[in-house]
Backbone as a ProteinNet text record, in pm:
[ID]
protein_1_A
[PRIMARY]
MSQPFLDAVRARRSIYAIGKESPLPVAQIEEIIKQAVLHAPSSFNSQAGRVVLLIGKEHDDLWELIRSTLREVQSPEHFENTNGRLTGFQKGYGTILFFEDQAALNQFKDKYASYKDDFDSFSLQSSGILQYIVWTALEKEGYGATLQHYYKDGVAEKIRARWNLPDSWKLISEVPFGKPTGEPYPKQFQPVEERFKSFH
[TERTIARY]
84.5	5.3	90.3	25.4	103.7	92.6	8.9	-14.7	109.9	202.7	326.8	386.2	395.1	444.8	369.6	236.6	136.3	141.8	161.2	177	298.3	400.8	534.9	505.5	429.5	391.7	306.9	216.8	135.4	221.5	318.1	403.7	497.8	541	638.6	585.8	647.6	601.6	721.3	703.9	811.5	823.6	920.8	959	1074.1	1059.3	1160	1228	1176.2	1243.1	1315.7	1446.7	1530.3	1647.7	1706	1836.2	1948.2	2058.7	2178.1	2185.3	2084	2084.5	2052.9	2093.1	2074.6	2028.5	1909.7	1866	1952.2	2028.9	2100.8	2255.7	2345.8	2482.9	2503.5	2610.4	2632.7	2627.7	2687.2	2692.6	2552.1	2456.8	2328.1	2245.9	2278.6	2225.8	2274.3	2409.4	2480.1	2414.7	2385.2	2323.6	2180.2	2106	1969.9	1984.4	2073.6	2097.8	2147.9	2242.3	2299.3	2184.5	2096.2	1988.6	1894.8	1872.3	1786.7	1843.5	1969.9	2045.2	2043.8	2060.3	2062.9	1925.1	1831	1692.2	1599.1	1622.5	1532.1	1523.4	1405.7	1399	1445.1	1481	1519.5	1483.9	1450.8	1416.9	1522.6	1495.9	1583.3	1707.2	1672	1783.4	1908.8	1890.6	2007.9	2089.3	2025.9	2109.3	2192	2126.4	2210.2	2204.3	2132.7	2124.7	2259.1	2299.7	2424	2383.4	2434.3	2401.9	2523.4	2521.3	2630.3	2574.1	2644.5	2580.4	2697.2	2638.9	2725.8	2679	2777.8	2752.5	2838.6	2789.5	2883.6	2933.5	3062.6	3125.4	3093.7	3086	3060	2919.8	2834.1	2679	2684.5	2750.6	2756.5	2821.7	2921.1	2992.4	2902.4	2822	2727.3	2638.9	2580.8	2485.4	2542.7	2672.5	2746.3	2786.7	2821.2	2844.4	2731.4	2607.1	2480.1	2449.1	2470.9	2439.6	2528.6	2654.3	2750.3	2715.6	2687.2	2652.9	2528.2	2426.7	2301.4	2308.2	2386.8	2397.5	2443.7	2522.1	2583.1	2492.3	2382.8	2295.7	2148.9	2115.3	1974.4	1969.9	1864.3	1846.5	1850.3	1892	1882.8	1757.1	1649.3	1517	1490.8	1515.7	1490.9	1588.3	1716	1815.4	1781.3	1716.8	1683.2	1596	1495.1	1408.9	1478.6	1563.9	1647.5	1728.3	1799.2	1891.6	1827.9	1708.3	1632.3	1609.3	1563.6	1542.9	1678.8	1793.5	1923.2	1967.1	1945.8	1980.6	1913.2	1782.7	1705.9	1761.5	1796.3	1851.8	1984.3	2062.8	2195.2	2193.5	2083.5	2068.2	2043.8	2033.6	2002.1	2138.1	2118.6	2237.8	2306.9	2250	2323.1	2223.5	2292.7	2218.2	2259.2	2157.5	2181.6	2158.7	2260.5	2248.4	2217.6	2123.1	2095.4	2138.1	2186.8	2242.6	2181.1	2192	2176.2	2302.1	2372.4	2488.1	2451.1	2477.4	2438.5	2524.7	2655.2	2731.4	2665.4	2612.1	2545.8	2416.7	2345.7	2222	2260.2	2365.3	2396.9	2426.5	2473.1	2491.2	2363.6	2254.5	2128	2065.1	2085.9	2022.5	2093.5	2210.5	2275.5	2227.6	2207.1	2157.7	2019.9	1931.8	1798.1	1750.5	1789.5	1773.3	1629.5	1541.6	1398.4	1333.7	1402.8	1363.2	1467	1548.9	1655.1	1588.8	1482.3	1434.2	1342.9	1335.3	1251.3	1329.9	1467	1548.5	1565.5	1561.4	1573	1437.6	1332.3	1218.4	1216.7	1274.1	1276.9	1374.7	1484.6	1586.2	1526.1	1445.9	1376.2	1289.5	1209.7	1109.1	1189.7	1300.3	1380.8	1441.5	1484	1545.2	1449.1	1321.9	1216.5	1186.4	1183	1161.3	1265.1	1391	1507.8	1507.8	1472.5	1465	1350.3	1238.8	1119.3	1157.6	1226.7	1255	1350.9	1448.9	1544.6	1472.9	1396.2	1322.2	1230.3	1137.8	1049.8	1120.9	1230.7	1306.7	1365.7	1418.8	1478.9	1363.3	1247.6	1141	1099.4	1099.5	1061.8	1160.1	1282.6	1378.8	1382.9	1286.4	1285.9	1333.7	1376.3	1429.5	1307.9	1345.5	1255.9	1348	1280	1341.1	1258	1322.2	1258.2	1330.6	1261.4	1318.4	1350.8	1473.5	1507.7	1571.2	1571.9	1625.1	1701	1829.3	1919.1	2024.7	2019.6	2129.5	2150.1	2063.6	2097.5	2199.1	2219.1	2306	2448.9	2491.4	2642.6	2647	2523.1	2541.2	2588.3	2538.4	2565	2705.9	2761	2905.7	3001.2	2958.9	3045.8	3039.3	2924.7	2915.7	2994.6	2996.1	3078.8	3224.2	3265.8	3404.2	3455.3	3367.1	3399.8	3427.6	3330.8	3348.9	3404.4	3477.4	3543.1	3455.9	3343.5	3243.3	3248.6	3222.2	3241.2	3147.8	3197.1	3108.4	2975.1	2974.7	2862.9	2750.1	2779.4	2675.2	2590.2	2463.1	2375.1	2297.3	2309.5	2241.3	2094.4	2016.5	1876.7	1810.3	1857.8	1800.6	1883.2	1841.6	1918.5	1799	1836.6	1744.3	1815.7	1800.6	1853.9	1767.1	1844.2	1767.3	1817.2	1747	1786.1	1681.6	1700.8	1586.2	1490.8	1355.9	1249.9	1263.8	1255.6	1245	1109.1	1031.6	894.8	811.6	679.5	581.2	564.4	532.9	505.2	387.9	387.6	275.7	147.7	32.1	-93.9	-104.8	-143.4	-150.9	-295.2	-309.1	-444.7	-455.9	-566.3	-583.8	-696	-667.4	-771	-850.8	-987	-1062.5	-1001.6	-978.2	-929	-1015.2	-1136.8	-1238.1	-1198.9	-1148.8	-1106.7	-975	-903.1	-775.7	-745.5	-853.3	-836.2	-957.6	-938.1	-1055.3	-1026.1	-1114.6	-1111.1	-1213.8	-1176.9	-1270.3	-1251.6	-1368.3	-1357.2	-1502.1
-115.9	2.8	120.8	243.3	363.5	445.2	396.3	488.2	535.5	448.4	515.3	623.4	619.7	724.5	849.4	828.2	948.5	1016.9	927	976.6	1068.2	1032.7	1109.1	1240.7	1237.9	1349.3	1450.7	1407.2	1484.1	1550.1	1484.3	1528.6	1626.3	1642.2	1739.4	1868.6	1963.4	2097.3	2205.6	2322.9	2423.2	2459.6	2414	2436.8	2531.7	2653.6	2761.7	2749.7	2701.1	2704.2	2573.3	2581.9	2465.8	2479.6	2381.5	2396.4	2298.5	2310.8	2239.2	2097	2041.4	1900.6	1817.3	1694.2	1604.8	1474.4	1430.8	1297.3	1183.7	1210.1	1110.2	1156.7	1055.9	1094.8	1141.9	1216.7	1268.9	1153.6	1040.3	932.1	893.1	895.4	857.1	963.6	1085	1202.3	1180.8	1167.3	1148.3	1043.1	932.1	810.7	852.3	918.9	967.6	1055.3	1155.1	1227.9	1150.4	1064.2	977.4	894.6	845.3	753.6	840	954.9	1056.5	1100.9	1125.5	1167	1045.4	929.2	825.5	784	799.3	747.2	850.3	974	1087.9	1083.6	1084.3	1082.7	1220.9	1210.6	1331.6	1313.7	1423.5	1405.1	1360.4	1270.3	1200.5	1141.3	1109.4	1057.8	1134.2	1280.5	1360.7	1363.9	1334.3	1324.2	1443.9	1560.3	1694.2	1745.5	1670.2	1734	1712.3	1815.9	1817	1855.9	1800.5	1835.9	1851.7	1949.4	1970.9	1971.7	1910.7	1904.6	1983.3	2081.1	2167.7	2133.3	2096.2	2083.2	2156.1	2192.7	2254.6	2396.4	2414	2548.5	2571.7	2476.3	2499.6	2557.2	2503.7	2541	2705.8	2723.3	2861.6	2963.5	2912.9	2993.2	3037.5	2939.2	2967.1	3079.4	3078.5	3190.6	3318.1	3312	3443.2	3495.5	3413.9	3455.6	3523.6	3448.6	3527.2	3641.6	3652.3	3767.2	3884.8	3865.5	3964.6	4016.2	3935.4	3966.9	4050.3	4011.1	4076.7	4208.1	4212.3	4346.5	4461	4422.7	4518.3	4579.3	4500.8	4525.9	4572.3	4533.6	4575.4	4705.3	4763.8	4879.9	4832	4924.1	4888.3	4831.3	4885.5	4847.5	4702.6	4676.1	4540.4	4442.2	4479.3	4383.5	4348.8	4427.5	4400.7	4275.8	4270.2	4154.4	4030.7	4057	3957.1	3886.2	3971.2	3922.5	3830.4	3870.4	3787.5	3642.5	3635	3500.1	3432.5	3499.2	3424.3	3373.5	3451.2	3405	3280	3271.1	3152.4	3022	3055.7	2946	2891.9	2980.6	2956.4	2887.3	2894.4	2824.5	2664.6	2625.8	2488.5	2403.6	2271.6	2183.2	2184.4	2205.1	2190.3	2259.6	2259.4	2312	2225.5	2199.6	2128.9	2215.9	2224.9	2309.6	2226.3	2265.3	2185.5	2279.7	2208.9	2261.3	2182.4	2246.6	2173	2205.4	2103.1	2113.7	2154.3	2274.6	2324.6	2255.3	2211.5	2140.5	2011	1945.5	1821.6	1834.6	1938.3	1968.2	2009.8	2091.5	2131	2010.9	1904.3	1783.2	1730.8	1736.1	1684.8	1787.9	1910.8	2018.8	1993.2	1959	1935.1	1810.6	1705.2	1571.2	1564.4	1641.6	1641	1784.7	1836.5	1963.5	2017.7	1923.3	1964.5	2009.3	1956.5	1985.6	2087.1	2153.8	2239	2345.4	2411.3	2521.1	2469.9	2337.3	2286.7	2231.8	2222.6	2148.9	2222.9	2366.6	2438.4	2409.5	2406.4	2377.5	2229.2	2139.7	1997.2	1988.5	2077.8	2070.5	2115.1	2230.5	2269.6	2165.3	2096.6	1991.6	1882.1	1830.3	1721.5	1772.7	1895.8	1942	1947.4	1989.8	1999.3	1864.7	1760.1	1623.6	1583.3	1613.3	1572.7	1642.3	1770.9	1848.3	1794.5	1755.7	1711.7	1579.5	1488.9	1362.3	1384.4	1458.3	1481.7	1555.2	1657.2	1728.1	1634.6	1556.9	1465.9	1353.9	1303.7	1199.7	1252.8	1377.5	1428	1449.8	1497.6	1518.1	1383.9	1283.2	1144	1100.9	1150.7	1113.9	1201.3	1300.7	1383.1	1530.8	1575.4	1695	1798.7	1927.5	2030	2096.8	2139.4	2212.2	2309.4	2393.5	2479.7	2489.3	2529.1	2545.5	2691.2	2726.7	2871.5	2894.4	3021.2	3052.7	3174.8	3168.4	3275.6	3244.7	3309.8	3288.8	3410.5	3517.9	3640.2	3737.2	3842.9	3947.3	3891.7	3805.9	3741.2	3635	3598.3	3482.6	3358.2	3316.8	3191.4	3183.9	3298.9	3298.4	3283.8	3355.6	3343	3209.3	3131.5	2999.5	2900.2	2918.8	2835.1	2856.1	2979.8	3015.1	2958	2979.4	2949.1	2792	2713.4	2559.2	2507.8	2586.1	2533.2	2440.4	2492.3	2417.8	2465.1	2371	2410.2	2527.2	2610.9	2727.3	2678.5	2555.8	2510	2477.2	2467.8	2422.7	2551.7	2546.8	2651.9	2624.3	2722.1	2714.6	2726.4	2627.5	2629	2671.5	2606.6	2630.7	2584.8	2630.5	2577.9	2521.5	2413.4	2363.5	2354.4	2459.9	2458.4	2365.1	2268.7	2173.7	2166.8	2099.8	2080.3	2025.5	1990.5	1929.8	2058.2	2026.7	2128	2178.3	2316.6	2377.2	2447.5	2438.3	2498.5	2429.5	2472	2406.7	2480.7	2420.4	2489.8	2575.5	2680.2	2767.2	2687.6	2732	2662.5	2670.2	2563.7	2549.7	2566.8	2648.1	2668.5	2587.6	2524.2	2448.2	2500.9	2523.1	2555.3	2428.4	2433.6	2319	2229.1	2110.6	2014.5	2000.3	2018.9	2008.5	2118.4	2226.6	2330.8	2305.3	2208.1	2188.5	2043.3	1966	1832.1	1784.9	1744	1683.3	1540.1	1461.7	1325.3	1294.3	1238.3	1193.4	1046.7	971	829.8	780.9
10.3	1.8	4.2	-49	-62.2	62.1	164.1	271.9	340.5	386.1	444.8	374	231.3	159.6	171.5	159.5	167.1	309.1	408.7	552.4	558.9	488.7	486.4	409.7	297.5	218.6	306.2	379.5	458.7	582	628.9	742.6	715.8	575	526.7	533	612.6	624.9	626.3	607.1	621.9	770	827.9	969.6	976.2	1033.7	1032.3	1176	1265.8	1398.7	1415.4	1399.5	1400.7	1480	1535.3	1620.2	1573.6	1648.1	1594.3	1636.2	1700.9	1728.5	1608.5	1593	1486.8	1523.9	1481	1511.4	1447.3	1339.6	1277.7	1265.9	1263.3	1233.2	1093.2	1064.4	926.9	823.9	850.2	748.2	701.4	790.5	750.9	676.8	711.7	627.1	480.5	475.6	340.6	266.1	327.7	262.6	206.1	287.1	239.5	105.5	114.3	0.4	-119.9	-100.3	-215	-279.3	-194.3	-250.5	-327.3	-284.4	-356.8	-494.9	-485	-617.8	-705	-669.3	-756.8	-812.7	-737.3	-787.1	-819.4	-807	-836.9	-1009.9	-1068.5	-1205.5	-1263.1	-1397.8	-1470.9	-1615.2	-1672.3	-1814.7	-1895.7	-1992.2	-2073.5	-1996.3	-1874.9	-1783.8	-1787.4	-1779.9	-1797.5	-1666.9	-1550.7	-1413.2	-1397.7	-1422.2	-1392.7	-1264.3	-1177.4	-1039.6	-966.1	-895.2	-809.2	-662.6	-567.5	-430.1	-336	-260.2	-165.4	-18.5	65.2	210.7	291.6	368.2	459.3	599.1	693	822.2	918.7	1039.3	1127.4	1083.6	1092.8	1056.8	901.9	830.5	667.6	653.6	729.8	727.8	769.8	895.6	951.5	845	782.7	690.8	565.9	536.2	418.4	448.6	563.2	592.2	628.1	677	693.5	548.9	464	327.7	258.3	272.9	220.1	289.2	418	505.8	456.2	439.3	403.3	257.8	170.5	34.5	24.4	93	80.3	154.7	266.2	333.8	241.5	151.2	53.1	-46.2	-77.3	-184.1	-147.4	-20.5	29.7	106.2	109.7	196.4	331.5	433.1	573.1	625.4	575.7	618.4	578.8	442.4	389	446.5	471.9	511.9	662.5	738.1	880	894.2	787.4	790.9	729.7	633.7	565.6	674.3	751.9	848.3	961.9	1006	1093.7	1032.5	910.2	850.1	835.7	790.6	781.9	913.4	1024.3	1161.5	1198.1	1162.6	1184.4	1115	982.6	907.5	965.7	1011.8	1064.4	1197.4	1270	1393.9	1368.4	1236.9	1212	1218.8	1187	1195	1070.9	953.4	831.8	718.6	600.6	481.3	358.5	283.6	156.1	40.5	-50.7	-159.9	-278.5	-365.3	-486	-615.2	-701.9	-835.2	-940.9	-1059.6	-1191.2	-1271.5	-1326.7	-1394.8	-1552.7	-1590.7	-1702.2	-1822.7	-1799	-1891.7	-1927.8	-1825.8	-1853	-1931.1	-1903.5	-1978	-2123.6	-2144.1	-2279.8	-2369.4	-2321.3	-2396.6	-2447.2	-2364.9	-2413.1	-2506.9	-2492.7	-2574.5	-2716.3	-2722	-2846.1	-2914.5	-2832.3	-2870.3	-2929.7	-2854.9	-2883	-2913.5	-3037.3	-3066.8	-3067.2	-3089.3	-3103.4	-2953.2	-2867.2	-2722.5	-2652	-2747.4	-2680.7	-2588.4	-2629.7	-2551.3	-2433.4	-2413.7	-2314.7	-2191.8	-2224.3	-2113.3	-1993.3	-1997	-1879.6	-1787.6	-1846.1	-1766.7	-1724.4	-1797.7	-1761.4	-1637.9	-1648	-1539.4	-1407.5	-1403.8	-1281.9	-1227.1	-1316.6	-1272	-1210.6	-1265.3	-1210.1	-1086	-1066.1	-946.7	-828.4	-864.7	-773.3	-716.4	-797.4	-746	-650.4	-679.6	-596.3	-471.8	-469.7	-352.9	-262.3	-317.6	-242	-178.9	-248.6	-188.4	-78.2	-82.2	40.3	142.3	113.3	219.3	296.7	224.3	285	367.1	311.4	379.8	517.2	512.8	631.2	736.6	696.2	796.2	851.7	778.3	813.1	935.6	922.3	1023	1149.3	1152.8	1264.5	1253.2	1133.9	1106.8	1070	1094.4	1035.2	926.4	814.7	712.4	636	557.7	468.2	341	231.5	98.9	73.1	56.3	30.4	-107.8	-145.9	-283.8	-271.4	-222.5	-221.3	-324.9	-443.7	-543.6	-629.1	-609.2	-684.3	-614.1	-681.9	-620.9	-595	-665.6	-654.3	-556.3	-492.9	-392.2	-460.2	-571.1	-638.4	-672.4	-724.3	-771.9	-640.5	-540.9	-416.3	-352.2	-354.1	-299	-385.6	-512.7	-601.4	-576.9	-555.3	-525.9	-395.6	-293.6	-160.2	-148.4	-211.1	-196.5	-325.7	-408.3	-523.3	-617.2	-644	-738	-880.1	-967.5	-1107.4	-1152	-1239.6	-1285.5	-1353.2	-1400.1	-1479.7	-1375.7	-1245.5	-1155.2	-1124.9	-1170.4	-1140	-1016.7	-914.6	-780.9	-804.4	-740.3	-746.3	-611.8	-512.6	-368.7	-264.8	-150	-22.7	70.1	135.1	238.6	368.4	458.8	584.5	682.3	769.6	831.3	972.2	1068	1195.8	1276.1	1405.6	1489.7	1522.9	1504.4	1517.9	1661.8	1677.2	1812.1	1823	1716.3	1716.8	1623.3	1617.1	1521.5	1390.3	1290.5	1159.7	1171.1	1078.6	1079.7	1030.6	1068.5	1018.4	876.6	824.1	662	624.4	516.2	467.1	331.9	305.4	194.1	112.5	-22.9	-120.1	-144.1	-173.4	-196.8	-305.4	-269.8	-374.4	-488.6	-481.9	-581.9	-695.2	-661.8	-754.9	-816.3	-764.4	-809.6	-888.7	-875.7	-935	-1000.6	-1120.3	-1205.4	-1246.1	-1254.3	-1297.1	-1402.8	-1510.6	-1624.2	-1642.3	-1624.9	-1656.4	-1677.5
[MASK]
++++++++++++++++++++++++++++++++++++++++++++++++++++++++++++++++++++++++++++++++++++++++++++++++++++++++++++++++++++++++++++++++++++++++++++++++++++++++++++++++++++++++++++++++++++++++++++++++++++++++

């Protein structure tokens, strides 16, 4: 039955209040991510997803890098709100960075020219699936996490430089995670009848 899977789907939430405790050792977190990377589907089996795990000081350094970068480009009023969010993410145990390798995608754009203009969309769809698998698996193991998108204003370039990552790796998102220290916000649902149709 699919019920255990759907239970995990329902349990996955955006949890912003996280701490530096970890229900699992690093090796088990790595194994969860490796299995997701191996088995997440991708269009034309392009396998362009790339993932970086940052724990401890590396995790703290990431959010300091983002903080210092955004402080330079945002107004003081805007940065005050941003800084509060960044501090919350930094309180977590680790962060997972998700990338899509443009060099790998370009090979498929050349090979399947009639789909060339579609591969960027395909890539985001594949990355979304990979992110969702990792996020849901972590929450199943007792972590809280959120999906973040800090890649503009030079952030992505500085991250690639700091961790010596290939220029072809396009940053898609960050998932800060840790043991929950608070509850998720109440979730509002639009009527499913307005969002789903079945013909038979």
